[in-house]
Amino acid sequence: MAAAFLLLALLGPASKSLESREAPRYTGRVNDYASRLSEDSELILEHISFRHEKKYGDRIILLTVDSLKDVDAEDFSRKVLESWKLAGPEAKKESVVLVLVAVLEKQVRIHTTEAAREFLHPNEASSILGKSVLPELKKGLYSVGLFLAFEEISGSMSAEHEKRKRRESGPEAESAEDPADSQKSSSQEPSAKPAADEKNEP
């Protein structure tokens, strides 16, 4: 039986020294340093992230590591984004969501910058992890679990963006929108759920 993953949405335990765990090099939208994903699965996640960023501007990024090496997940997530110039004083005010998976510690976390938090509430992030992502990761199905993470993060943030657009445009824009057109648009580009990886958690 696979050991349970620890859900860490936006709060973490007391921090420890970061000296023992440096931020890995940024390689793109999918940084699978723990080698949990197949090449096809990486491409699917990259596509979801690219599609969302192109339309709404938010960046959804994955980082998997073998171990946190006794570093707190929240502090490590923050350090990673600062190292990648996606957060912190040297970065622009960007909307970034980092999905962090630590295999040895069996921890998964959704970390958001302040700008991203306007479109993905901590409670929603926690719900996505608990209801959709963790059940798959417990079975060692990283491709499926992380696909669901990216899809549901994108879906939740997209809905909030659209809600704000309608609110800013006023009631005229809401009444002018054709529900049939909206439904058609949302179904034009379906995402295929990836097959489960052969790799399981150690």
C-alpha positions as a Python dict, from the first residue, in 0.01 Angstrom:
ca = {
    (1, 'M'): (0, 0, 0),
    (2, 'A'): (138, 337, -100),
    (3, 'A'): (214, 575, 183),
    (4, 'A'): (-8, 878, 203),
    (5, 'F'): (100, 1209, 55),
    (6, 'L'): (95, 1514, 277),
    (7, 'L'): (-119, 1795, 143),
    (8, 'L'): (37, 2140, 169),
    (9, 'A'): (-177, 2404, 2),
    (10, 'L'): (-57, 2744, 121),
    (11, 'L'): (56, 2688, 478),
    (12, 'G'): (350, 2483, 598),
    (13, 'P'): (527, 2375, 916),
    (14, 'A'): (800, 2572, 1087),
    (15, 'S'): (1082, 2656, 848),
    (16, 'K'): (1429, 2506, 856),
    (17, 'S'): (1755, 2618, 701),
    (18, 'L'): (1755, 2644, 323),
    (19, 'E'): (2129, 2591, 295),
    (20, 'S'): (2093, 2215, 244),
    (21, 'R'): (1855, 2246, -51),
    (22, 'E'): (1938, 2478, -339),
    (23, 'A'): (1681, 2571, -601),
    (24, 'P'): (1727, 2365, -919),
    (25, 'R'): (1779, 2529, -1255),
    (26, 'Y'): (1463, 2650, -1431),
    (27, 'T'): (1405, 2445, -1746),
    (28, 'G'): (1056, 2561, -1846),
    (29, 'R'): (695, 2506, -1749),
    (30, 'V'): (762, 2146, -1644),
    (31, 'N'): (1068, 2081, -1427),
    (32, 'D'): (1057, 1709, -1355),
    (33, 'Y'): (1378, 1658, -1159),
    (34, 'A'): (1237, 1348, -989),
    (35, 'S'): (1173, 1183, -1328),
    (36, 'R'): (813, 1095, -1252),
    (37, 'L'): (665, 1179, -1592),
    (38, 'S'): (685, 1035, -1940),
    (39, 'E'): (780, 1263, -2229),
    (40, 'D'): (420, 1264, -2355),
    (41, 'S'): (290, 1361, -2011),
    (42, 'E'): (536, 1651, -1993),
    (43, 'L'): (416, 1777, -2332),
    (44, 'I'): (53, 1764, -2218),
    (45, 'L'): (128, 1967, -1905),
    (46, 'E'): (332, 2218, -2105),
    (47, 'H'): (40, 2259, -2345),
    (48, 'I'): (-210, 2321, -2064),
    (49, 'S'): (23, 2579, -1910),
    (50, 'F'): (98, 2750, -2241),
    (51, 'R'): (-270, 2763, -2340),
    (52, 'H'): (-368, 2919, -2008),
    (53, 'E'): (-85, 3173, -2001),
    (54, 'K'): (-153, 3281, -2359),
    (55, 'K'): (-517, 3360, -2277),
    (56, 'Y'): (-499, 3485, -1918),
    (57, 'G'): (-135, 3560, -1837),
    (58, 'D'): (-99, 3329, -1534),
    (59, 'R'): (197, 3091, -1528),
    (60, 'I'): (138, 2736, -1406),
    (61, 'I'): (468, 2562, -1334),
    (62, 'L'): (561, 2215, -1208),
    (63, 'L'): (864, 2118, -1002),
    (64, 'T'): (924, 1763, -885),
    (65, 'V'): (1223, 1680, -664),
    (66, 'D'): (1345, 1357, -509),
    (67, 'S'): (1372, 1518, -166),
    (68, 'L'): (1339, 1851, 16),
    (69, 'K'): (1641, 1755, 230),
    (70, 'D'): (1485, 1876, 556),
    (71, 'V'): (1376, 2210, 408),
    (72, 'D'): (1024, 2340, 467),
    (73, 'A'): (810, 2311, 153),
    (74, 'E'): (669, 2662, 180),
    (75, 'D'): (1010, 2825, 218),
    (76, 'F'): (1154, 2610, -58),
    (77, 'S'): (870, 2703, -296),
    (78, 'R'): (931, 3070, -225),
    (79, 'K'): (1306, 3032, -272),
    (80, 'V'): (1256, 2850, -603),
    (81, 'L'): (1036, 3125, -748),
    (82, 'E'): (1276, 3394, -632),
    (83, 'S'): (1570, 3204, -781),
    (84, 'W'): (1380, 3175, -1108),
    (85, 'K'): (1302, 3550, -1096),
    (86, 'L'): (929, 3474, -1087),
    (87, 'A'): (875, 3618, -739),
    (88, 'G'): (1050, 3841, -490),
    (89, 'P'): (1190, 4196, -507),
    (90, 'E'): (1377, 4138, -833),
    (91, 'A'): (1071, 4006, -1017),
    (92, 'K'): (774, 4178, -1171),
    (93, 'K'): (436, 4134, -1004),
    (94, 'E'): (356, 3814, -1192),
    (95, 'S'): (74, 3569, -1141),
    (96, 'V'): (251, 3237, -1089),
    (97, 'V'): (129, 2903, -953),
    (98, 'L'): (396, 2649, -858),
    (99, 'V'): (299, 2286, -812),
    (100, 'L'): (571, 2127, -599),
    (101, 'V'): (605, 1751, -548),
    (102, 'A'): (864, 1604, -311),
    (103, 'V'): (876, 1228, -365),
    (104, 'L'): (1072, 1111, -61),
    (105, 'E'): (871, 1321, 184),
    (106, 'K'): (550, 1243, -5),
    (107, 'Q'): (447, 1606, -4),
    (108, 'V'): (261, 1803, -268),
    (109, 'R'): (200, 2176, -251),
    (110, 'I'): (31, 2446, -458),
    (111, 'H'): (220, 2770, -400),
    (112, 'T'): (87, 3098, -541),
    (113, 'T'): (235, 3443, -575),
    (114, 'E'): (31, 3733, -440),
    (115, 'A'): (-97, 3818, -788),
    (116, 'A'): (-207, 3459, -855),
    (117, 'R'): (-387, 3439, -523),
    (118, 'E'): (-642, 3686, -657),
    (119, 'F'): (-757, 3418, -901),
    (120, 'L'): (-687, 3098, -703),
    (121, 'H'): (-805, 3112, -342),
    (122, 'P'): (-616, 2901, -85),
    (123, 'N'): (-932, 2704, -11),
    (124, 'E'): (-972, 2620, -379),
    (125, 'A'): (-608, 2512, -405),
    (126, 'S'): (-654, 2286, -103),
    (127, 'S'): (-971, 2138, -252),
    (128, 'I'): (-799, 2062, -583),
    (129, 'L'): (-521, 1877, -404),
    (130, 'G'): (-741, 1683, -165),
    (131, 'K'): (-1017, 1577, -402),
    (132, 'S'): (-837, 1524, -732),
    (133, 'V'): (-459, 1517, -707),
    (134, 'L'): (-371, 1328, -390),
    (135, 'P'): (-583, 1018, -464),
    (136, 'E'): (-382, 964, -784),
    (137, 'L'): (-43, 1039, -630),
    (138, 'K'): (-113, 792, -349),
    (139, 'K'): (-137, 526, -619),
    (140, 'G'): (187, 643, -779),
    (141, 'L'): (1, 779, -1082),
    (142, 'Y'): (195, 1101, -1121),
    (143, 'S'): (91, 1170, -1481),
    (144, 'V'): (-278, 1149, -1395),
    (145, 'G'): (-252, 1341, -1069),
    (146, 'L'): (-47, 1626, -1214),
    (147, 'F'): (-265, 1642, -1523),
    (148, 'L'): (-564, 1693, -1294),
    (149, 'A'): (-370, 1954, -1097),
    (150, 'F'): (-291, 2160, -1407),
    (151, 'E'): (-639, 2121, -1557),
    (152, 'E'): (-823, 2216, -1240),
    (153, 'I'): (-591, 2505, -1153),
    (154, 'S'): (-635, 2638, -1505),
    (155, 'G'): (-1011, 2585, -1494),
    (156, 'S'): (-1054, 2755, -1159),
    (157, 'M'): (-841, 3055, -1254),
    (158, 'S'): (-1007, 3083, -1595),
    (159, 'A'): (-1350, 3096, -1434),
    (160, 'E'): (-1238, 3374, -1201),
    (161, 'H'): (-1085, 3571, -1489),
    (162, 'E'): (-1405, 3542, -1692),
    (163, 'K'): (-1616, 3640, -1393),
    (164, 'R'): (-1410, 3955, -1346),
    (165, 'K'): (-1430, 4040, -1715),
    (166, 'R'): (-1809, 4021, -1705),
    (167, 'R'): (-1822, 4228, -1389),
    (168, 'E'): (-1596, 4495, -1536),
    (169, 'S'): (-1789, 4502, -1865),
    (170, 'G'): (-2124, 4553, -1693),
    (171, 'P'): (-2466, 4387, -1729),
    (172, 'E'): (-2490, 4470, -2102),
    (173, 'A'): (-2196, 4243, -2183),
    (174, 'E'): (-2336, 3960, -1970),
    (175, 'S'): (-2676, 3968, -2142),
    (176, 'A'): (-2516, 3992, -2487),
    (177, 'E'): (-2314, 3675, -2442),
    (178, 'D'): (-2466, 3374, -2617),
    (179, 'P'): (-2451, 3069, -2387),
    (180, 'A'): (-2435, 2841, -2691),
    (181, 'D'): (-2128, 3022, -2823),
    (182, 'S'): (-1964, 3001, -2482),
    (183, 'Q'): (-2028, 2626, -2461),
    (184, 'K'): (-1900, 2574, -2814),
    (185, 'S'): (-1583, 2768, -2740),
    (186, 'S'): (-1509, 2569, -2427),
    (187, 'S'): (-1544, 2238, -2611),
    (188, 'Q'): (-1326, 2323, -2911),
    (189, 'E'): (-1002, 2212, -2751),
    (190, 'P'): (-1057, 1911, -2528),
    (191, 'S'): (-766, 1779, -2324),
    (192, 'A'): (-692, 1410, -2333),
    (193, 'K'): (-630, 1254, -1994),
    (194, 'P'): (-284, 1094, -2007),
    (195, 'A'): (-230, 730, -1945),
    (196, 'A'): (-82, 641, -1608),
    (197, 'D'): (297, 634, -1589),
    (198, 'E'): (472, 306, -1545),
    (199, 'K'): (690, 472, -1281),
    (200, 'N'): (562, 445, -927),
    (201, 'E'): (673, 619, -613),
    (202, 'P'): (975, 463, -447),
}
